[in-house]
């Protein structure tokens, strides 16, 4: 597998993209992205499990049923959620404008909106914006598309890899936005993945579900799960590998490549969590069941007390064990070992003297791994999260205004 | 029902208490409390559901099986949790010292410890402290006992009421400590309730379980549930009312009085949440089931995004609806009305224009009620919580050190 430099979703041949400002956000910041394929692609998606769903997302979910897409419109600055009937109408009208310009079926144009809830999509600005975005389409426009969906993100998140499948080079590229309101099952994140792999609808669907489960669904910034979130993969088949529908080998190689892309994006999401000063990886091993491993990793990754302790670079393992204890998972507290980096800070559920300076050295780094060894079984899971800082409060105390 | 002034657990005749400094905490701050009854009382308790439990708590739970207590020792500054076998030994030795001084059975002395996890109880200091606390016992010592259990609490929490039961005046008084790591099922809170009611063990048990469910278990500060937490009620029978074991009327009156005490303490806990600037009451009404009502109230009360918005005095109802949506509860998002105070900010799941200045007026107050009307059924629940401020991060970024 090879990681590509200057990665963007237009690293994959056959896709054009653009990112422009249409006036939703102040100060001419980019807020509208258009992603277009030169032919109808096979698509698959994963969506928020929040039962409140934005109007743009609802339309996209409807249109994704046949798994065929020609273009994707994304906007930031307005979630197009909870505004009543006009929310759906606006989404339809904006996609219609794009379909007419592109000469494609309206049902093959999907839309994702992210931003504040409860404000109507500025339909006219968006339609004018779609025209400008169409004019700006470029084979190098992937990065601009990413810039246009960022909200509180501080860095763009793009990864691309190449894998060999049946003697052909397959490229997989992804972009993601998301910083706060991120939790398993699609937080406030939108991710678009492009690839030239030739794959059946069924297998593309299976692959994106499996990979998001292991990657995006293992990121927690604040435990909140948003109403607008989706990960869409678009496969144009240009790599001309034999259609992936029977070969386990080819499917696995593709999944590995896709995992590398989503894994990279997921880590970037956690590291760029609102106000984050460091990336935390919470590993639970030797659990009695997969669910127990996941439940504990999740409780620790969500705990405000653990996350503020990491911000304070305080090796407060008592809070980690406490979070495991209230998670609801089954385990024997008197068997648990806890490690910060490779330093043992708790053995068999009890304190043991450790070198506080060594702990501080580890905690000062911008990536910290916490390992909880339950010594109860063979299952393992892990979550990525970030610390909880003053800036998280600052950013979220005044987001709407 | 009458609320008593200068409330403390010694507002009930027959109880003495003291609170002294034994050197666990720095700067001679009070850290050890002793509460003693002039006769063996009927007792009942509710304990953390965290599967990790402190050593003092484990001993207390064992000793509470027969529901008979002569004295309670409480300490702050050290949780006596996760230190291995010596944790239990220390708890036994400290209670033994008190039993000898008081001339009571060791099994009738219980102990609660709160503070940092992973440090051994300073046994010698504690035993010397118990002697000093014994010398300081007083019929007016309830308030000192409260002061001695406070950790990050900024205000003492004490409530006492009088109710009439069968022509007799019954007094019920309670103290509580707790500020962070508070969540349903006993967060980092310790509460002791004294009463002179004459009641059967079975009914006292039933009453404390029922009342904590409606009061302490409806408080969430940060969603973390600690390992040391308990609420113990001690009933000495001095009121000489007819033993409550059959009369529904008497039982109900007692439960109402106990609810008033615990309700008052629970609101104080939420309001004094670490770094809190305001008390939030999240009310869910007209839910399809009790569980749905609770699940939604809980999700909103725990959401860092909702809590930071309240800190910022931002009427960001989208985050409230979002939290309801991911809570897992069943409801129709397109039927939900949301109120901040008495101001409607969302109707039928959609934005509606509201007076932002009026919203700000409401949000600026130090107590704010948020109501979520699901219009799906008849069930109702509510949670108390507080906002999430810079100070929460500050307090918890450096608690251990």
GROMACS .gro file of N, CA and C in nm, chain A residues 49-52 58 82-84 117-119 181 222-227 274 302-306 308-309 311-319 321-322 325-326 329 331 333 349-351 354 356 388-390 392-394 396-401, chain B residues 49-52 82-84 117-119 181 222-227 274 302-306 308-309 311-319 321-322 325-326 329 331 333-334 349-351 354 356 388-390 392-394 396-401:
model
  354
   49UNK      N    1  -2.716   0.774   1.332
   49UNK     CA    2  -2.826   0.697   1.388
   49UNK      C    3  -2.916   0.782   1.477
   50UNK      N    4  -2.886   0.912   1.478
   50UNK     CA    5  -2.974   1.003   1.551
   50UNK      C    6  -3.112   0.998   1.485
   51UNK      N    7  -3.220   0.989   1.565
   51UNK     CA    8  -3.351   0.980   1.500
   51UNK      C    9  -3.397   1.116   1.448
   52UNK      N   10  -3.334   1.222   1.496
   52UNK     CA   11  -3.355   1.352   1.433
   52UNK      C   12  -3.256   1.361   1.318
   58UNK      N   13  -3.191   1.353   0.486
   58UNK     CA   14  -3.308   1.269   0.455
   58UNK      C   15  -3.322   1.249   0.305
   82UNK      N   16  -3.433   2.070   1.110
   82UNK     CA   17  -3.538   2.120   1.200
   82UNK      C   18  -3.593   2.254   1.156
   83UNK      N   19  -3.626   2.265   1.030
   83UNK     CA   20  -3.688   2.389   0.982
   83UNK      C   21  -3.823   2.361   0.916
   84UNK      N   22  -3.872   2.239   0.927
   84UNK     CA   23  -4.004   2.208   0.869
   84UNK      C   24  -3.995   2.174   0.721
  117UNK      N   25  -2.821   2.423   1.354
  117UNK     CA   26  -2.955   2.367   1.338
  117UNK      C   27  -3.059   2.478   1.351
  118UNK      N   28  -3.169   2.464   1.274
  118UNK     CA   29  -3.283   2.553   1.296
  118UNK      C   30  -3.286   2.676   1.207
  119UNK      N   31  -3.193   2.683   1.113
  119UNK     CA   32  -3.194   2.793   1.018
  119UNK      C   33  -3.217   2.737   0.879
  181UNK      N   34  -1.911   1.748   1.850
  181UNK     CA   35  -2.031   1.668   1.832
  181UNK      C   36  -1.999   1.540   1.756
  222UNK      N   37  -1.700   1.442   2.207
  222UNK     CA   38  -1.776   1.482   2.325
  222UNK      C   39  -1.897   1.395   2.352
  223UNK      N   40  -1.909   1.285   2.281
  223UNK     CA   41  -2.019   1.195   2.310
  223UNK      C   42  -2.150   1.238   2.247
  224UNK      N   43  -2.152   1.354   2.183
  224UNK     CA   44  -2.273   1.400   2.116
  224UNK      C   45  -2.275   1.349   1.972
  225UNK      N   46  -2.389   1.308   1.926
  225UNK     CA   47  -2.405   1.253   1.792
  225UNK      C   48  -2.499   1.342   1.714
  226UNK      N   49  -2.452   1.393   1.603
  226UNK     CA   50  -2.526   1.497   1.533
  226UNK      C   51  -2.632   1.443   1.437
  227UNK      N   52  -2.702   1.536   1.375
  227UNK     CA   53  -2.820   1.500   1.296
  227UNK      C   54  -2.793   1.503   1.146
  274UNK      N   55  -1.258   1.968   1.907
  274UNK     CA   56  -1.267   2.109   1.947
  274UNK      C   57  -1.186   2.134   2.074
  302UNK      N   58  -1.531   0.892   2.671
  302UNK     CA   59  -1.634   0.994   2.688
  302UNK      C   60  -1.623   1.068   2.820
  303UNK      N   61  -1.558   1.009   2.917
  303UNK     CA   62  -1.559   1.065   3.053
  303UNK      C   63  -1.497   1.205   3.060
  304UNK      N   64  -1.576   1.306   3.095
  304UNK     CA   65  -1.519   1.440   3.110
  304UNK      C   66  -1.408   1.443   3.216
  305UNK      N   67  -1.421   1.360   3.319
  305UNK     CA   68  -1.318   1.359   3.423
  305UNK      C   69  -1.187   1.302   3.372
  306UNK      N   70  -1.193   1.196   3.291
  306UNK     CA   71  -1.070   1.144   3.232
  306UNK      C   72  -1.010   1.247   3.136
  308UNK      N   73  -1.046   1.576   3.116
  308UNK     CA   74  -0.985   1.694   3.177
  308UNK      C   75  -0.853   1.657   3.245
  309UNK      N   76  -0.845   1.537   3.301
  309UNK     CA   77  -0.719   1.493   3.363
  309UNK      C   78  -0.609   1.487   3.257
  311UNK      N   79  -0.597   1.663   2.985
  311UNK     CA   80  -0.564   1.803   2.955
  311UNK      C   81  -0.465   1.855   3.059
  312UNK      N   82  -0.488   1.817   3.186
  312UNK     CA   83  -0.398   1.860   3.293
  312UNK      C   84  -0.273   1.776   3.304
  313UNK      N   85  -0.255   1.681   3.212
  313UNK     CA   86  -0.138   1.592   3.209
  313UNK      C   87  -0.117   1.525   3.344
  314UNK      N   88  -0.229   1.478   3.398
  314UNK     CA   89  -0.233   1.419   3.531
  314UNK      C   90  -0.261   1.268   3.514
  315UNK      N   91  -0.171   1.185   3.564
  315UNK     CA   92  -0.185   1.038   3.546
  315UNK      C   93  -0.290   0.982   3.643
  316UNK      N   94  -0.410   1.036   3.633
  316UNK     CA   95  -0.517   1.003   3.728
  316UNK      C   96  -0.588   0.876   3.685
  317UNK      N   97  -0.520   0.762   3.704
  317UNK     CA   98  -0.574   0.633   3.656
  317UNK      C   99  -0.700   0.593   3.732
  318UNK      N  100  -0.721   0.649   3.852
  318UNK     CA  101  -0.841   0.619   3.929
  318UNK      C  102  -0.967   0.653   3.850
  319UNK      N  103  -0.959   0.762   3.774
  319UNK     CA  104  -1.075   0.801   3.694
  319UNK      C  105  -1.099   0.705   3.578
  321UNK      N  106  -1.024   0.377   3.583
  321UNK     CA  107  -1.084   0.257   3.642
  321UNK      C  108  -1.230   0.284   3.683
  322UNK      N  109  -1.254   0.404   3.732
  322UNK     CA  110  -1.390   0.443   3.769
  322UNK      C  111  -1.483   0.439   3.648
  325UNK      N  112  -1.563   0.101   3.555
  325UNK     CA  113  -1.653   0.043   3.654
  325UNK      C  114  -1.798   0.080   3.634
  326UNK      N  115  -1.824   0.204   3.587
  326UNK     CA  116  -1.964   0.242   3.569
  326UNK      C  117  -2.013   0.219   3.427
  329UNK      N  118  -1.996  -0.267   3.164
  329UNK     CA  119  -1.928  -0.386   3.113
  329UNK      C  120  -1.901  -0.484   3.228
  331UNK      N  121  -1.649  -0.717   3.414
  331UNK     CA  122  -1.507  -0.747   3.430
  331UNK      C  123  -1.476  -0.753   3.579
  333UNK      N  124  -1.276  -0.607   3.864
  333UNK     CA  125  -1.194  -0.488   3.892
  333UNK      C  126  -1.060  -0.523   3.958
  349UNK      N  127  -0.596  -0.391   3.973
  349UNK     CA  128  -0.696  -0.301   4.029
  349UNK      C  129  -0.648  -0.216   4.143
  350UNK      N  130  -0.519  -0.219   4.173
  350UNK     CA  131  -0.469  -0.141   4.287
  350UNK      C  132  -0.353  -0.051   4.244
  351UNK      N  133  -0.337   0.057   4.320
  351UNK     CA  134  -0.229   0.151   4.297
  351UNK      C  135  -0.095   0.079   4.306
  354UNK      N  136   0.463   0.450   4.085
  354UNK     CA  137   0.521   0.466   3.950
  354UNK      C  138   0.592   0.599   3.943
  356UNK      N  139   0.637   0.939   3.857
  356UNK     CA  140   0.548   1.048   3.812
  356UNK      C  141   0.614   1.130   3.701
  388UNK      N  142  -0.997   1.743   2.702
  388UNK     CA  143  -1.106   1.839   2.721
  388UNK      C  144  -1.046   1.965   2.780
  389UNK      N  145  -1.047   2.072   2.704
  389UNK     CA  146  -0.971   2.190   2.746
  389UNK      C  147  -1.062   2.311   2.767
  390UNK      N  148  -1.002   2.418   2.815
  390UNK     CA  149  -1.075   2.545   2.825
  390UNK      C  150  -1.136   2.582   2.690
  392UNK      N  151  -1.245   2.400   2.453
  392UNK     CA  152  -1.369   2.329   2.418
  392UNK      C  153  -1.489   2.409   2.470
  393UNK      N  154  -1.478   2.454   2.593
  393UNK     CA  155  -1.587   2.531   2.655
  393UNK      C  156  -1.606   2.662   2.580
  394UNK      N  157  -1.494   2.725   2.547
  394UNK     CA  158  -1.500   2.853   2.477
  394UNK      C  159  -1.569   2.839   2.341
  396UNK      N  160  -1.769   2.607   2.235
  396UNK     CA  161  -1.907   2.562   2.237
  396UNK      C  162  -2.000   2.647   2.321
  397UNK      N  163  -1.943   2.739   2.397
  397UNK     CA  164  -2.027   2.831   2.472
  397UNK      C  165  -2.085   2.939   2.383
  398UNK      N  166  -2.033   2.952   2.263
  398UNK     CA  167  -2.078   3.063   2.180
  398UNK      C  168  -2.078   3.028   2.032
  399UNK      N  169  -2.111   2.902   2.001
  399UNK     CA  170  -2.104   2.859   1.862
  399UNK      C  171  -2.211   2.924   1.775
  400UNK      N  172  -2.335   2.930   1.833
  400UNK     CA  173  -2.447   2.973   1.752
  400UNK      C  174  -2.442   3.123   1.723
  401UNK      N  175  -2.394   3.197   1.825
  401UNK     CA  176  -2.401   3.343   1.814
  401UNK      C  177  -2.277   3.401   1.747
  450UNK      N  178  -2.356   0.209   4.200
  450UNK     CA  179  -2.367   0.087   4.121
  450UNK      C  180  -2.241   0.062   4.038
  451UNK      N  181  -2.139   0.144   4.061
  451UNK     CA  182  -2.010   0.120   3.995
  451UNK      C  183  -1.957  -0.015   4.044
  452UNK      N  184  -1.907  -0.101   3.952
  452UNK     CA  185  -1.861  -0.231   4.000
  452UNK      C  186  -1.726  -0.220   4.070
  453UNK      N  187  -1.657  -0.109   4.048
  453UNK     CA  188  -1.539  -0.081   4.131
  453UNK      C  189  -1.590  -0.010   4.256
  483UNK      N  190  -0.904   0.112   4.562
  483UNK     CA  191  -0.803   0.057   4.472
  483UNK      C  192  -0.663   0.059   4.533
  484UNK      N  193  -0.653   0.013   4.656
  484UNK     CA  194  -0.520   0.005   4.717
  484UNK      C  195  -0.488  -0.136   4.763
  485UNK      N  196  -0.572  -0.233   4.728
  485UNK     CA  197  -0.546  -0.372   4.765
  485UNK      C  198  -0.594  -0.403   4.906
  518UNK      N  199  -0.851   0.847   4.450
  518UNK     CA  200  -0.840   0.702   4.440
  518UNK      C  201  -0.693   0.662   4.437
  519UNK      N  202  -0.662   0.547   4.497
  519UNK     CA  203  -0.528   0.489   4.479
  519UNK      C  204  -0.429   0.526   4.588
  520UNK      N  205  -0.477   0.594   4.690
  520UNK     CA  206  -0.388   0.625   4.803
  520UNK      C  207  -0.441   0.556   4.927
  582UNK      N  208  -1.812   1.437   3.940
  582UNK     CA  209  -1.829   1.292   3.932
  582UNK      C  210  -1.964   1.249   3.987
  623UNK      N  211  -2.142   1.547   3.561
  623UNK     CA  212  -2.059   1.519   3.445
  623UNK      C  213  -2.076   1.379   3.390
  624UNK      N  214  -2.174   1.307   3.440
  624UNK     CA  215  -2.199   1.175   3.384
  624UNK      C  216  -2.108   1.068   3.440
  625UNK      N  217  -2.012   1.108   3.523
  625UNK     CA  218  -1.923   1.009   3.583
  625UNK      C  219  -1.981   0.960   3.715
  626UNK      N  220  -1.970   0.834   3.743
  626UNK     CA  221  -2.026   0.773   3.863
  626UNK      C  222  -1.912   0.717   3.945
  627UNK      N  223  -1.902   0.762   4.068
  627UNK     CA  224  -1.784   0.731   4.146
  627UNK      C  225  -1.792   0.598   4.220
  628UNK      N  226  -1.684   0.566   4.287
  628UNK     CA  227  -1.669   0.433   4.346
  628UNK      C  228  -1.695   0.432   4.497
  675UNK      N  229  -1.916   2.117   3.987
  675UNK     CA  230  -1.784   2.177   3.971
  675UNK      C  231  -1.785   2.282   3.860
  703UNK      N  232  -2.656   1.533   3.028
  703UNK     CA  233  -2.516   1.490   3.019
  703UNK      C  234  -2.441   1.555   2.903
  704UNK      N  235  -2.514   1.605   2.804
  704UNK     CA  236  -2.449   1.650   2.681
  704UNK      C  237  -2.354   1.768   2.703
  705UNK      N  238  -2.224   1.749   2.678
  705UNK     CA  239  -2.131   1.862   2.693
  705UNK      C  240  -2.168   1.978   2.601
  706UNK      N  241  -2.226   1.947   2.485
  706UNK     CA  242  -2.261   2.055   2.393
  706UNK      C  243  -2.378   2.137   2.448
  707UNK      N  244  -2.477   2.072   2.508
  707UNK     CA  245  -2.587   2.147   2.570
  707UNK      C  246  -2.534   2.228   2.688
  709UNK      N  247  -2.230   2.339   2.761
  709UNK     CA  248  -2.147   2.456   2.728
  709UNK      C  249  -2.234   2.567   2.670
  710UNK      N  250  -2.337   2.530   2.593
  710UNK     CA  251  -2.428   2.633   2.539
  710UNK      C  252  -2.496   2.709   2.653
  712UNK      N  253  -2.375   2.750   2.951
  712UNK     CA  254  -2.271   2.836   3.008
  712UNK      C  255  -2.261   2.965   2.926
  713UNK      N  256  -2.269   2.951   2.794
  713UNK     CA  257  -2.261   3.066   2.705
  713UNK      C  258  -2.393   3.142   2.694
  714UNK      N  259  -2.495   3.098   2.769
  714UNK     CA  260  -2.627   3.162   2.768
  714UNK      C  261  -2.681   3.174   2.627
  715UNK      N  262  -2.665   3.064   2.554
  715UNK     CA  263  -2.702   3.058   2.413
  715UNK      C  264  -2.822   2.963   2.400
  716UNK      N  265  -2.932   3.014   2.348
  716UNK     CA  266  -3.056   2.935   2.338
  716UNK      C  267  -3.047   2.834   2.224
  717UNK      N  268  -2.946   2.750   2.228
  717UNK     CA  269  -2.916   2.658   2.119
  717UNK      C  270  -3.001   2.531   2.133
  718UNK      N  271  -3.129   2.544   2.101
  718UNK     CA  272  -3.223   2.432   2.119
  718UNK      C  273  -3.191   2.317   2.024
  719UNK      N  274  -3.120   2.344   1.915
  719UNK     CA  275  -3.084   2.238   1.822
  719UNK      C  276  -3.004   2.129   1.892
  720UNK      N  277  -2.918   2.171   1.986
  720UNK     CA  278  -2.838   2.072   2.058
  720UNK      C  279  -2.924   1.989   2.153
  722UNK      N  280  -3.247   1.910   2.100
  722UNK     CA  281  -3.318   1.814   2.015
  722UNK      C  282  -3.223   1.705   1.965
  723UNK      N  283  -3.101   1.745   1.934
  723UNK     CA  284  -3.000   1.649   1.890
  723UNK      C  285  -2.973   1.544   1.999
  726UNK      N  286  -3.244   1.309   2.024
  726UNK     CA  287  -3.243   1.220   1.907
  726UNK      C  288  -3.145   1.106   1.918
  727UNK      N  289  -3.030   1.130   1.982
  727UNK     CA  290  -2.933   1.020   1.992
  727UNK      C  291  -2.946   0.943   2.122
  730UNK      N  292  -3.408   0.696   2.296
  730UNK     CA  293  -3.550   0.694   2.332
  730UNK      C  294  -3.636   0.695   2.205
  732UNK      N  295  -3.938   0.845   2.008
  732UNK     CA  296  -4.029   0.962   2.001
  732UNK      C  297  -4.033   1.011   1.857
  734UNK      N  298  -3.967   1.301   1.625
  734UNK     CA  299  -3.897   1.430   1.628
  734UNK      C  300  -3.983   1.544   1.572
  735UNK      N  301  -4.079   1.510   1.487
  735UNK     CA  302  -4.157   1.618   1.425
  735UNK      C  303  -4.275   1.662   1.511
  750UNK      N  304  -4.081   2.014   1.626
  750UNK     CA  305  -3.949   1.975   1.577
  750UNK      C  306  -3.885   2.075   1.484
  751UNK      N  307  -3.943   2.193   1.471
  751UNK     CA  308  -3.887   2.291   1.378
  751UNK      C  309  -3.865   2.425   1.447
  752UNK      N  310  -3.770   2.500   1.393
  752UNK     CA  311  -3.740   2.633   1.443
  752UNK      C  312  -3.864   2.721   1.433
  755UNK      N  313  -3.818   3.337   1.774
  755UNK     CA  314  -3.846   3.372   1.913
  755UNK      C  315  -3.762   3.493   1.951
  757UNK      N  316  -3.493   3.666   2.101
  757UNK     CA  317  -3.361   3.629   2.153
  757UNK      C  318  -3.330   3.703   2.284
  789UNK      N  319  -2.150   2.384   3.198
  789UNK     CA  320  -2.013   2.335   3.185
  789UNK      C  321  -1.924   2.454   3.157
  790UNK      N  322  -1.836   2.487   3.249
  790UNK     CA  323  -1.763   2.613   3.237
  790UNK      C  324  -1.612   2.590   3.228
  791UNK      N  325  -1.540   2.699   3.206
  791UNK     CA  326  -1.393   2.692   3.210
  791UNK      C  327  -1.347   2.631   3.342
  793UNK      N  328  -1.483   2.413   3.533
  793UNK     CA  329  -1.491   2.266   3.541
  793UNK      C  330  -1.360   2.205   3.492
  794UNK      N  331  -1.313   2.257   3.380
  794UNK     CA  332  -1.188   2.206   3.322
  794UNK      C  333  -1.071   2.234   3.417
  795UNK      N  334  -1.071   2.353   3.472
  795UNK     CA  335  -0.962   2.393   3.561
  795UNK      C  336  -0.957   2.303   3.685
  797UNK      N  337  -1.080   2.007   3.728
  797UNK     CA  338  -1.056   1.866   3.702
  797UNK      C  339  -0.929   1.836   3.625
  798UNK      N  340  -0.867   1.941   3.574
  798UNK     CA  341  -0.739   1.921   3.507
  798UNK      C  342  -0.627   1.901   3.608
  799UNK      N  343  -0.652   1.931   3.732
  799UNK     CA  344  -0.542   1.926   3.829
  799UNK      C  345  -0.590   1.884   3.967
  800UNK      N  346  -0.690   1.796   3.973
  800UNK     CA  347  -0.746   1.759   4.102
  800UNK      C  348  -0.649   1.678   4.187
  801UNK      N  349  -0.581   1.582   4.120
  801UNK     CA  350  -0.497   1.489   4.195
  801UNK      C  351  -0.372   1.556   4.248
  802UNK      N  352  -0.317   1.648   4.167
  802UNK     CA  353  -0.187   1.704   4.202
  802UNK      C  354  -0.201   1.826   4.293
   0.00000   0.00000   0.00000
